[in-house]
Amino acid sequence: MIKIAFFDAKPYDKIWFDKCSDRFDMKIKYYDSKLTDDTAYMAKDCDAVCAFVNDTINKDTILTLEKIGIKLIAMRCAGYNNIDLKAAYGKMHIVRVPAYSPYAVAEHGIGMLLCLNRKLHKAYIRTRDYNFSLNGMTGFDLFGKTVGIVGTGKIGRVFADICRGFGMKIIAYDPYPSDERLEYVDFDYLCRNSDIISLHCPLTRENTHLVNKNSIEKMKDGVCIINTSRGALIDSDALIDGLKSGKIGNAALDVYEEEGDVFFEDMSEEVDRDEKLAILLSMPNVIITSHQAFLTNEALENIAEITLDNIKSYFDGEKIKNEIFYKMPT
Ligand code: NAI
């Protein structure tokens, strides 16, 4: 029976992975700890490792995994920016779940946009306090507004479909345009012409801090920025400055560049808080969710099913499913 060391395990993961693991004849050892160079040794009696978005899969982690005989890292997510691919080259096979529910992520992004624009987060608290005043609650119609979508892969395209339903004008930036129904523009044009900008591209070395002081200056006054992709696509300092000056009207963030030690955990008793995150959370025109855009039953079931199937394909000696292929990075 294949044994899997499952790091950063949460109750909602266990529900779906336990349901699927019997069918795949696999045993899963769940660990609450994240996978890091300190915890990697915990996989020593296992055949494979299952990891998630905020695990630290750096050179030392990979060397320890190699030393204890692990040859397969199964990411139960789409992104893999937290893996040192250079260190993994030739040592580890890495599989991932490239698509599990683009609807989950796109719908969450739209949910955040609606909430922020129509101040639902404030209304919820206000009416519970028996305060029925409408002062400060004015939003804007989405109909007729221009949304700029950065990255038109699976999630970006679903996001575009939903925006189309609202009667919005859609422009998109993607170095590899793939949807003939979309009007593709360069990033500069997108910044200058969008009322709402939504990020749906992977994080790479090249596009780290894509939203920065320079690009924010080009944006329309009062622009609304939505990020359900990866935190480091946005320079948090520049975002805070833009919000303070009023250049940015609203920001909806499901991800944050320093989320690694905070998101997915109950940090309510912590007093030593990340200052930038605390500033953002204090702003009335910002909403932050804890990297939860993926969190639907459908997505979790697909993640469990595809992750275990990826692992099975490796141990069955078949063509490995959903393997990440990469050139030796320079
Ligand atoms: P995908 O691979 O289907 O599409 C990504 C698109 O981005 C591609 O069309 C690609 O050409 C484009 N792209 C690459 N570099 C770009 C750049 N510099 N600027 C603009 N576009 C660029 O990926 P998918 O499934 O649509 O996911 C998008 C991202 O969403 C993932 O990379 C991940 O970071 C994030 N994500 C977040 C989740 C959450 O829970 N918040 C869950 C799942 C994914």
JSON list of N, CA, C and O in Angstrom, two decimals, residues 276-328:
[
{"chain": "A", "resi": 276, "resn": "LYS", "atom": "N", "xyz": [1.97, 45.46, 7.59]},
{"chain": "A", "resi": 276, "resn": "LYS", "atom": "CA", "xyz": [1.28, 45.84, 6.33]},
{"chain": "A", "resi": 276, "resn": "LYS", "atom": "C", "xyz": [-0.10, 45.17, 6.25]},
{"chain": "A", "resi": 276, "resn": "LYS", "atom": "O", "xyz": [-1.08, 45.78, 5.83]},
{"chain": "A", "resi": 277, "resn": "LEU", "atom": "N", "xyz": [-0.14, 43.93, 6.70]},
{"chain": "A", "resi": 277, "resn": "LEU", "atom": "CA", "xyz": [-1.42, 43.23, 6.69]},
{"chain": "A", "resi": 277, "resn": "LEU", "atom": "C", "xyz": [-2.40, 43.93, 7.64]},
{"chain": "A", "resi": 277, "resn": "LEU", "atom": "O", "xyz": [-3.58, 44.12, 7.32]},
{"chain": "A", "resi": 278, "resn": "ALA", "atom": "N", "xyz": [-1.87, 44.35, 8.80]},
{"chain": "A", "resi": 278, "resn": "ALA", "atom": "CA", "xyz": [-2.73, 45.04, 9.77]},
{"chain": "A", "resi": 278, "resn": "ALA", "atom": "C", "xyz": [-3.25, 46.36, 9.19]},
{"chain": "A", "resi": 278, "resn": "ALA", "atom": "O", "xyz": [-4.42, 46.72, 9.39]},
{"chain": "A", "resi": 279, "resn": "ILE", "atom": "N", "xyz": [-2.40, 47.09, 8.46]},
{"chain": "A", "resi": 279, "resn": "ILE", "atom": "CA", "xyz": [-2.85, 48.35, 7.84]},
{"chain": "A", "resi": 279, "resn": "ILE", "atom": "C", "xyz": [-3.96, 48.05, 6.83]},
{"chain": "A", "resi": 279, "resn": "ILE", "atom": "O", "xyz": [-5.02, 48.69, 6.82]},
{"chain": "A", "resi": 280, "resn": "LEU", "atom": "N", "xyz": [-3.72, 47.06, 5.99]},
{"chain": "A", "resi": 280, "resn": "LEU", "atom": "CA", "xyz": [-4.72, 46.73, 4.97]},
{"chain": "A", "resi": 280, "resn": "LEU", "atom": "C", "xyz": [-6.05, 46.33, 5.62]},
{"chain": "A", "resi": 280, "resn": "LEU", "atom": "O", "xyz": [-7.13, 46.75, 5.19]},
{"chain": "A", "resi": 281, "resn": "LEU", "atom": "N", "xyz": [-5.95, 45.53, 6.69]},
{"chain": "A", "resi": 281, "resn": "LEU", "atom": "CA", "xyz": [-7.18, 45.06, 7.35]},
{"chain": "A", "resi": 281, "resn": "LEU", "atom": "C", "xyz": [-7.92, 46.20, 8.04]},
{"chain": "A", "resi": 281, "resn": "LEU", "atom": "O", "xyz": [-9.13, 46.08, 8.29]},
{"chain": "A", "resi": 282, "resn": "SER", "atom": "N", "xyz": [-7.20, 47.28, 8.34]},
{"chain": "A", "resi": 282, "resn": "SER", "atom": "CA", "xyz": [-7.86, 48.39, 9.03]},
{"chain": "A", "resi": 282, "resn": "SER", "atom": "C", "xyz": [-8.61, 49.31, 8.06]},
{"chain": "A", "resi": 282, "resn": "SER", "atom": "O", "xyz": [-9.35, 50.19, 8.48]},
{"chain": "A", "resi": 283, "resn": "MET", "atom": "N", "xyz": [-8.42, 49.10, 6.78]},
{"chain": "A", "resi": 283, "resn": "MET", "atom": "CA", "xyz": [-9.01, 50.02, 5.80]},
{"chain": "A", "resi": 283, "resn": "MET", "atom": "C", "xyz": [-10.43, 49.58, 5.45]},
{"chain": "A", "resi": 283, "resn": "MET", "atom": "O", "xyz": [-10.67, 48.40, 5.17]},
{"chain": "A", "resi": 284, "resn": "PRO", "atom": "N", "xyz": [-11.37, 50.54, 5.42]},
{"chain": "A", "resi": 284, "resn": "PRO", "atom": "CA", "xyz": [-12.76, 50.17, 5.17]},
{"chain": "A", "resi": 284, "resn": "PRO", "atom": "C", "xyz": [-13.02, 49.71, 3.74]},
{"chain": "A", "resi": 284, "resn": "PRO", "atom": "O", "xyz": [-14.02, 49.04, 3.47]},
{"chain": "A", "resi": 285, "resn": "ASN", "atom": "N", "xyz": [-12.13, 50.09, 2.83]},
{"chain": "A", "resi": 285, "resn": "ASN", "atom": "CA", "xyz": [-12.34, 49.74, 1.42]},
{"chain": "A", "resi": 285, "resn": "ASN", "atom": "C", "xyz": [-11.46, 48.57, 0.97]},
{"chain": "A", "resi": 285, "resn": "ASN", "atom": "O", "xyz": [-11.13, 48.42, -0.21]},
{"chain": "A", "resi": 286, "resn": "VAL", "atom": "N", "xyz": [-11.06, 47.74, 1.94]},
{"chain": "A", "resi": 286, "resn": "VAL", "atom": "CA", "xyz": [-10.26, 46.54, 1.62]},
{"chain": "A", "resi": 286, "resn": "VAL", "atom": "C", "xyz": [-10.96, 45.34, 2.25]},
{"chain": "A", "resi": 286, "resn": "VAL", "atom": "O", "xyz": [-11.38, 45.42, 3.42]},
{"chain": "A", "resi": 287, "resn": "ILE", "atom": "N", "xyz": [-11.11, 44.28, 1.48]},
{"chain": "A", "resi": 287, "resn": "ILE", "atom": "CA", "xyz": [-11.49, 43.03, 2.16]},
{"chain": "A", "resi": 287, "resn": "ILE", "atom": "C", "xyz": [-10.45, 41.96, 1.84]},
{"chain": "A", "resi": 287, "resn": "ILE", "atom": "O", "xyz": [-9.91, 41.89, 0.74]},
{"chain": "A", "resi": 288, "resn": "ILE", "atom": "N", "xyz": [-10.17, 41.20, 2.86]},
{"chain": "A", "resi": 288, "resn": "ILE", "atom": "CA", "xyz": [-9.16, 40.15, 2.73]},
{"chain": "A", "resi": 288, "resn": "ILE", "atom": "C", "xyz": [-9.78, 38.83, 3.14]},
{"chain": "A", "resi": 288, "resn": "ILE", "atom": "O", "xyz": [-10.42, 38.74, 4.20]},
{"chain": "A", "resi": 289, "resn": "THR", "atom": "N", "xyz": [-9.61, 37.85, 2.29]},
{"chain": "A", "resi": 289, "resn": "THR", "atom": "CA", "xyz": [-9.99, 36.49, 2.69]},
{"chain": "A", "resi": 289, "resn": "THR", "atom": "C", "xyz": [-8.71, 35.65, 2.70]},
{"chain": "A", "resi": 289, "resn": "THR", "atom": "O", "xyz": [-7.70, 36.03, 2.11]},
{"chain": "A", "resi": 290, "resn": "SER", "atom": "N", "xyz": [-8.77, 34.53, 3.41]},
{"chain": "A", "resi": 290, "resn": "SER", "atom": "CA", "xyz": [-7.56, 33.80, 3.74]},
{"chain": "A", "resi": 290, "resn": "SER", "atom": "C", "xyz": [-7.23, 32.71, 2.71]},
{"chain": "A", "resi": 290, "resn": "SER", "atom": "O", "xyz": [-7.22, 31.53, 3.03]},
{"chain": "A", "resi": 291, "resn": "HIS", "atom": "N", "xyz": [-6.96, 33.14, 1.48]},
{"chain": "A", "resi": 291, "resn": "HIS", "atom": "CA", "xyz": [-6.66, 32.19, 0.40]},
{"chain": "A", "resi": 291, "resn": "HIS", "atom": "C", "xyz": [-7.72, 31.08, 0.34]},
{"chain": "A", "resi": 291, "resn": "HIS", "atom": "O", "xyz": [-7.41, 29.90, 0.37]},
{"chain": "A", "resi": 292, "resn": "GLN", "atom": "N", "xyz": [-8.96, 31.52, 0.29]},
{"chain": "A", "resi": 292, "resn": "GLN", "atom": "CA", "xyz": [-10.06, 30.56, 0.36]},
{"chain": "A", "resi": 292, "resn": "GLN", "atom": "C", "xyz": [-10.85, 30.45, -0.94]},
{"chain": "A", "resi": 292, "resn": "GLN", "atom": "O", "xyz": [-11.88, 29.77, -1.00]},
{"chain": "A", "resi": 293, "resn": "ALA", "atom": "N", "xyz": [-10.33, 31.10, -2.01]},
{"chain": "A", "resi": 293, "resn": "ALA", "atom": "CA", "xyz": [-11.11, 31.12, -3.25]},
{"chain": "A", "resi": 293, "resn": "ALA", "atom": "C", "xyz": [-11.37, 29.70, -3.78]},
{"chain": "A", "resi": 293, "resn": "ALA", "atom": "O", "xyz": [-12.36, 29.45, -4.43]},
{"chain": "A", "resi": 294, "resn": "PHE", "atom": "N", "xyz": [-10.46, 28.78, -3.46]},
{"chain": "A", "resi": 294, "resn": "PHE", "atom": "CA", "xyz": [-10.61, 27.41, -3.99]},
{"chain": "A", "resi": 294, "resn": "PHE", "atom": "C", "xyz": [-11.62, 26.59, -3.19]},
{"chain": "A", "resi": 294, "resn": "PHE", "atom": "O", "xyz": [-11.99, 25.49, -3.60]},
{"chain": "A", "resi": 295, "resn": "LEU", "atom": "N", "xyz": [-12.06, 27.11, -2.05]},
{"chain": "A", "resi": 295, "resn": "LEU", "atom": "CA", "xyz": [-12.69, 26.25, -1.04]},
{"chain": "A", "resi": 295, "resn": "LEU", "atom": "C", "xyz": [-14.18, 25.97, -1.28]},
{"chain": "A", "resi": 295, "resn": "LEU", "atom": "O", "xyz": [-15.05, 26.53, -0.61]},
{"chain": "A", "resi": 296, "resn": "THR", "atom": "N", "xyz": [-14.44, 25.10, -2.23]},
{"chain": "A", "resi": 296, "resn": "THR", "atom": "CA", "xyz": [-15.81, 24.60, -2.40]},
{"chain": "A", "resi": 296, "resn": "THR", "atom": "C", "xyz": [-15.75, 23.07, -2.33]},
{"chain": "A", "resi": 296, "resn": "THR", "atom": "O", "xyz": [-14.68, 22.47, -2.55]},
{"chain": "A", "resi": 297, "resn": "ASN", "atom": "N", "xyz": [-16.88, 22.46, -2.05]},
{"chain": "A", "resi": 297, "resn": "ASN", "atom": "CA", "xyz": [-16.91, 20.99, -1.98]},
{"chain": "A", "resi": 297, "resn": "ASN", "atom": "C", "xyz": [-16.45, 20.36, -3.29]},
{"chain": "A", "resi": 297, "resn": "ASN", "atom": "O", "xyz": [-15.71, 19.39, -3.30]},
{"chain": "A", "resi": 298, "resn": "GLU", "atom": "N", "xyz": [-16.92, 20.97, -4.38]},
{"chain": "A", "resi": 298, "resn": "GLU", "atom": "CA", "xyz": [-16.58, 20.40, -5.70]},
{"chain": "A", "resi": 298, "resn": "GLU", "atom": "C", "xyz": [-15.07, 20.46, -5.92]},
{"chain": "A", "resi": 298, "resn": "GLU", "atom": "O", "xyz": [-14.45, 19.50, -6.39]},
{"chain": "A", "resi": 299, "resn": "ALA", "atom": "N", "xyz": [-14.47, 21.61, -5.58]},
{"chain": "A", "resi": 299, "resn": "ALA", "atom": "CA", "xyz": [-13.03, 21.76, -5.78]},
{"chain": "A", "resi": 299, "resn": "ALA", "atom": "C", "xyz": [-12.27, 20.79, -4.89]},
{"chain": "A", "resi": 299, "resn": "ALA", "atom": "O", "xyz": [-11.32, 20.11, -5.33]},
{"chain": "A", "resi": 300, "resn": "LEU", "atom": "N", "xyz": [-12.68, 20.67, -3.61]},
{"chain": "A", "resi": 300, "resn": "LEU", "atom": "CA", "xyz": [-11.95, 19.79, -2.68]},
{"chain": "A", "resi": 300, "resn": "LEU", "atom": "C", "xyz": [-12.03, 18.33, -3.13]},
{"chain": "A", "resi": 300, "resn": "LEU", "atom": "O", "xyz": [-11.05, 17.59, -3.04]},
{"chain": "A", "resi": 301, "resn": "GLU", "atom": "N", "xyz": [-13.19, 17.93, -3.62]},
{"chain": "A", "resi": 301, "resn": "GLU", "atom": "CA", "xyz": [-13.33, 16.56, -4.09]},
{"chain": "A", "resi": 301, "resn": "GLU", "atom": "C", "xyz": [-12.43, 16.32, -5.30]},
{"chain": "A", "resi": 301, "resn": "GLU", "atom": "O", "xyz": [-11.71, 15.30, -5.36]},
{"chain": "A", "resi": 302, "resn": "ASN", "atom": "N", "xyz": [-12.43, 17.27, -6.23]},
{"chain": "A", "resi": 302, "resn": "ASN", "atom": "CA", "xyz": [-11.57, 17.12, -7.41]},
{"chain": "A", "resi": 302, "resn": "ASN", "atom": "C", "xyz": [-10.09, 17.13, -7.03]},
{"chain": "A", "resi": 302, "resn": "ASN", "atom": "O", "xyz": [-9.30, 16.37, -7.59]},
{"chain": "A", "resi": 303, "resn": "ILE", "atom": "N", "xyz": [-9.72, 17.98, -6.07]},
{"chain": "A", "resi": 303, "resn": "ILE", "atom": "CA", "xyz": [-8.31, 18.05, -5.64]},
{"chain": "A", "resi": 303, "resn": "ILE", "atom": "C", "xyz": [-7.87, 16.68, -5.10]},
{"chain": "A", "resi": 303, "resn": "ILE", "atom": "O", "xyz": [-6.81, 16.16, -5.46]},
{"chain": "A", "resi": 304, "resn": "ALA", "atom": "N", "xyz": [-8.70, 16.10, -4.23]},
{"chain": "A", "resi": 304, "resn": "ALA", "atom": "CA", "xyz": [-8.35, 14.80, -3.62]},
{"chain": "A", "resi": 304, "resn": "ALA", "atom": "C", "xyz": [-8.23, 13.73, -4.71]},
{"chain": "A", "resi": 304, "resn": "ALA", "atom": "O", "xyz": [-7.24, 12.98, -4.78]},
{"chain": "A", "resi": 305, "resn": "GLU", "atom": "N", "xyz": [-9.22, 13.67, -5.54]},
{"chain": "A", "resi": 305, "resn": "GLU", "atom": "CA", "xyz": [-9.28, 12.64, -6.60]},
{"chain": "A", "resi": 305, "resn": "GLU", "atom": "C", "xyz": [-8.07, 12.77, -7.55]},
{"chain": "A", "resi": 305, "resn": "GLU", "atom": "O", "xyz": [-7.39, 11.79, -7.83]},
{"chain": "A", "resi": 306, "resn": "ILE", "atom": "N", "xyz": [-7.80, 13.98, -8.00]},
{"chain": "A", "resi": 306, "resn": "ILE", "atom": "CA", "xyz": [-6.73, 14.17, -9.00]},
{"chain": "A", "resi": 306, "resn": "ILE", "atom": "C", "xyz": [-5.36, 13.96, -8.35]},
{"chain": "A", "resi": 306, "resn": "ILE", "atom": "O", "xyz": [-4.47, 13.34, -8.93]},
{"chain": "A", "resi": 307, "resn": "THR", "atom": "N", "xyz": [-5.19, 14.45, -7.12]},
{"chain": "A", "resi": 307, "resn": "THR", "atom": "CA", "xyz": [-3.89, 14.29, -6.44]},
{"chain": "A", "resi": 307, "resn": "THR", "atom": "C", "xyz": [-3.57, 12.79, -6.28]},
{"chain": "A", "resi": 307, "resn": "THR", "atom": "O", "xyz": [-2.45, 12.34, -6.59]},
{"chain": "A", "resi": 308, "resn": "LEU", "atom": "N", "xyz": [-4.56, 12.03, -5.80]},
{"chain": "A", "resi": 308, "resn": "LEU", "atom": "CA", "xyz": [-4.29, 10.60, -5.58]},
{"chain": "A", "resi": 308, "resn": "LEU", "atom": "C", "xyz": [-4.10, 9.86, -6.90]},
{"chain": "A", "resi": 308, "resn": "LEU", "atom": "O", "xyz": [-3.28, 8.94, -7.00]},
{"chain": "A", "resi": 309, "resn": "ASP", "atom": "N", "xyz": [-4.82, 10.28, -7.91]},
{"chain": "A", "resi": 309, "resn": "ASP", "atom": "CA", "xyz": [-4.66, 9.66, -9.23]},
{"chain": "A", "resi": 309, "resn": "ASP", "atom": "C", "xyz": [-3.27, 9.98, -9.81]},
{"chain": "A", "resi": 309, "resn": "ASP", "atom": "O", "xyz": [-2.64, 9.12, -10.43]},
{"chain": "A", "resi": 310, "resn": "ASN", "atom": "N", "xyz": [-2.80, 11.20, -9.57]},
{"chain": "A", "resi": 310, "resn": "ASN", "atom": "CA", "xyz": [-1.45, 11.57, -10.01]},
{"chain": "A", "resi": 310, "resn": "ASN", "atom": "C", "xyz": [-0.42, 10.66, -9.34]},
{"chain": "A", "resi": 310, "resn": "ASN", "atom": "O", "xyz": [0.51, 10.15, -9.98]},
{"chain": "A", "resi": 311, "resn": "ILE", "atom": "N", "xyz": [-0.59, 10.46, -8.02]},
{"chain": "A", "resi": 311, "resn": "ILE", "atom": "CA", "xyz": [0.36, 9.63, -7.27]},
{"chain": "A", "resi": 311, "resn": "ILE", "atom": "C", "xyz": [0.31, 8.18, -7.79]},
{"chain": "A", "resi": 311, "resn": "ILE", "atom": "O", "xyz": [1.33, 7.54, -8.02]},
{"chain": "A", "resi": 312, "resn": "LYS", "atom": "N", "xyz": [-0.90, 7.71, -8.01]},
{"chain": "A", "resi": 312, "resn": "LYS", "atom": "CA", "xyz": [-1.08, 6.32, -8.49]},
{"chain": "A", "resi": 312, "resn": "LYS", "atom": "C", "xyz": [-0.37, 6.13, -9.83]},
{"chain": "A", "resi": 312, "resn": "LYS", "atom": "O", "xyz": [0.30, 5.13, -10.05]},
{"chain": "A", "resi": 313, "resn": "SER", "atom": "N", "xyz": [-0.51, 7.11, -10.71]},
{"chain": "A", "resi": 313, "resn": "SER", "atom": "CA", "xyz": [0.10, 6.96, -12.05]},
{"chain": "A", "resi": 313, "resn": "SER", "atom": "C", "xyz": [1.62, 6.82, -11.93]},
{"chain": "A", "resi": 313, "resn": "SER", "atom": "O", "xyz": [2.24, 6.06, -12.67]},
{"chain": "A", "resi": 314, "resn": "TYR", "atom": "N", "xyz": [2.21, 7.50, -10.95]},
{"chain": "A", "resi": 314, "resn": "TYR", "atom": "CA", "xyz": [3.66, 7.39, -10.76]},
{"chain": "A", "resi": 314, "resn": "TYR", "atom": "C", "xyz": [4.03, 5.98, -10.27]},
{"chain": "A", "resi": 314, "resn": "TYR", "atom": "O", "xyz": [4.93, 5.33, -10.82]},
{"chain": "A", "resi": 315, "resn": "PHE", "atom": "N", "xyz": [3.30, 5.49, -9.26]},
{"chain": "A", "resi": 315, "resn": "PHE", "atom": "CA", "xyz": [3.68, 4.20, -8.68]},
{"chain": "A", "resi": 315, "resn": "PHE", "atom": "C", "xyz": [3.27, 3.02, -9.57]},
{"chain": "A", "resi": 315, "resn": "PHE", "atom": "O", "xyz": [3.82, 1.94, -9.44]},
{"chain": "A", "resi": 316, "resn": "ASP", "atom": "N", "xyz": [2.30, 3.25, -10.46]},
{"chain": "A", "resi": 316, "resn": "ASP", "atom": "CA", "xyz": [1.92, 2.19, -11.39]},
{"chain": "A", "resi": 316, "resn": "ASP", "atom": "C", "xyz": [2.88, 2.11, -12.57]},
{"chain": "A", "resi": 316, "resn": "ASP", "atom": "O", "xyz": [2.74, 1.26, -13.45]},
{"chain": "A", "resi": 317, "resn": "GLY", "atom": "N", "xyz": [3.81, 3.07, -12.62]},
{"chain": "A", "resi": 317, "resn": "GLY", "atom": "CA", "xyz": [4.77, 3.08, -13.72]},
{"chain": "A", "resi": 317, "resn": "GLY", "atom": "C", "xyz": [4.15, 3.53, -15.03]},
{"chain": "A", "resi": 317, "resn": "GLY", "atom": "O", "xyz": [4.70, 3.29, -16.11]},
{"chain": "A", "resi": 318, "resn": "GLU", "atom": "N", "xyz": [2.97, 4.17, -14.93]},
{"chain": "A", "resi": 318, "resn": "GLU", "atom": "CA", "xyz": [2.34, 4.69, -16.15]},
{"chain": "A", "resi": 318, "resn": "GLU", "atom": "C", "xyz": [2.99, 6.02, -16.51]},
{"chain": "A", "resi": 318, "resn": "GLU", "atom": "O", "xyz": [3.85, 6.51, -15.78]},
{"chain": "A", "resi": 319, "resn": "LYS", "atom": "N", "xyz": [2.52, 6.61, -17.59]},
{"chain": "A", "resi": 319, "resn": "LYS", "atom": "CA", "xyz": [2.93, 7.99, -17.87]},
{"chain": "A", "resi": 319, "resn": "LYS", "atom": "C", "xyz": [2.42, 8.85, -16.70]},
{"chain": "A", "resi": 319, "resn": "LYS", "atom": "O", "xyz": [1.24, 8.77, -16.34]},
{"chain": "A", "resi": 320, "resn": "ILE", "atom": "N", "xyz": [3.33, 9.60, -16.08]},
{"chain": "A", "resi": 320, "resn": "ILE", "atom": "CA", "xyz": [2.93, 10.34, -14.87]},
{"chain": "A", "resi": 320, "resn": "ILE", "atom": "C", "xyz": [1.95, 11.44, -15.23]},
{"chain": "A", "resi": 320, "resn": "ILE", "atom": "O", "xyz": [2.21, 12.24, -16.14]},
{"chain": "A", "resi": 321, "resn": "LYS", "atom": "N", "xyz": [0.83, 11.44, -14.51]},
{"chain": "A", "resi": 321, "resn": "LYS", "atom": "CA", "xyz": [-0.20, 12.44, -14.82]},
{"chain": "A", "resi": 321, "resn": "LYS", "atom": "C", "xyz": [0.11, 13.78, -14.16]},
{"chain": "A", "resi": 321, "resn": "LYS", "atom": "O", "xyz": [0.50, 13.83, -13.00]},
{"chain": "A", "resi": 322, "resn": "ASN", "atom": "N", "xyz": [-0.11, 14.83, -14.89]},
{"chain": "A", "resi": 322, "resn": "ASN", "atom": "CA", "xyz": [0.02, 16.22, -14.39]},
{"chain": "A", "resi": 322, "resn": "ASN", "atom": "C", "xyz": [1.38, 16.52, -13.78]},
{"chain": "A", "resi": 322, "resn": "ASN", "atom": "O", "xyz": [1.49, 17.22, -12.77]},
{"chain": "A", "resi": 323, "resn": "GLU", "atom": "N", "xyz": [2.41, 15.96, -14.42]},
{"chain": "A", "resi": 323, "resn": "GLU", "atom": "CA", "xyz": [3.76, 16.26, -13.95]},
{"chain": "A", "resi": 323, "resn": "GLU", "atom": "C", "xyz": [4.16, 17.67, -14.41]},
{"chain": "A", "resi": 323, "resn": "GLU", "atom": "O", "xyz": [3.79, 18.11, -15.49]},
{"chain": "A", "resi": 324, "resn": "ILE", "atom": "N", "xyz": [4.90, 18.35, -13.55]},
{"chain": "A", "resi": 324, "resn": "ILE", "atom": "CA", "xyz": [5.43, 19.65, -13.94]},
{"chain": "A", "resi": 324, "resn": "ILE", "atom": "C", "xyz": [6.75, 19.40, -14.67]},
{"chain": "A", "resi": 324, "resn": "ILE", "atom": "O", "xyz": [7.68, 18.83, -14.10]},
{"chain": "A", "resi": 325, "resn": "PHE", "atom": "N", "xyz": [6.77, 19.81, -15.91]},
{"chain": "A", "resi": 325, "resn": "PHE", "atom": "CA", "xyz": [8.01, 19.71, -16.68]},
{"chain": "A", "resi": 325, "resn": "PHE", "atom": "C", "xyz": [8.64, 21.08, -16.71]},
{"chain": "A", "resi": 325, "resn": "PHE", "atom": "O", "xyz": [7.95, 22.07, -16.87]},
{"chain": "A", "resi": 326, "resn": "TYR", "atom": "N", "xyz": [9.93, 21.13, -16.54]},
{"chain": "A", "resi": 326, "resn": "TYR", "atom": "CA", "xyz": [10.57, 22.43, -16.57]},
{"chain": "A", "resi": 326, "resn": "TYR", "atom": "C", "xyz": [11.98, 22.28, -17.10]},
{"chain": "A", "resi": 326, "resn": "TYR", "atom": "O", "xyz": [12.60, 21.23, -17.02]},
{"chain": "A", "resi": 327, "resn": "LYS", "atom": "N", "xyz": [12.43, 23.38, -17.68]},
{"chain": "A", "resi": 327, "resn": "LYS", "atom": "CA", "xyz": [13.81, 23.41, -18.15]},
{"chain": "A", "resi": 327, "resn": "LYS", "atom": "C", "xyz": [14.69, 23.61, -16.92]},
{"chain": "A", "resi": 327, "resn": "LYS", "atom": "O", "xyz": [14.23, 24.14, -15.92]},
{"chain": "A", "resi": 328, "resn": "MET", "atom": "N", "xyz": [15.94, 23.23, -17.00]},
{"chain": "A", "resi": 328, "resn": "MET", "atom": "CA", "xyz": [16.86, 23.54, -15.92]},
{"chain": "A", "resi": 328, "resn": "MET", "atom": "C", "xyz": [16.91, 25.07, -15.79]},
{"chain": "A", "resi": 328, "resn": "MET", "atom": "O", "xyz": [17.34, 25.77, -16.71]}
]
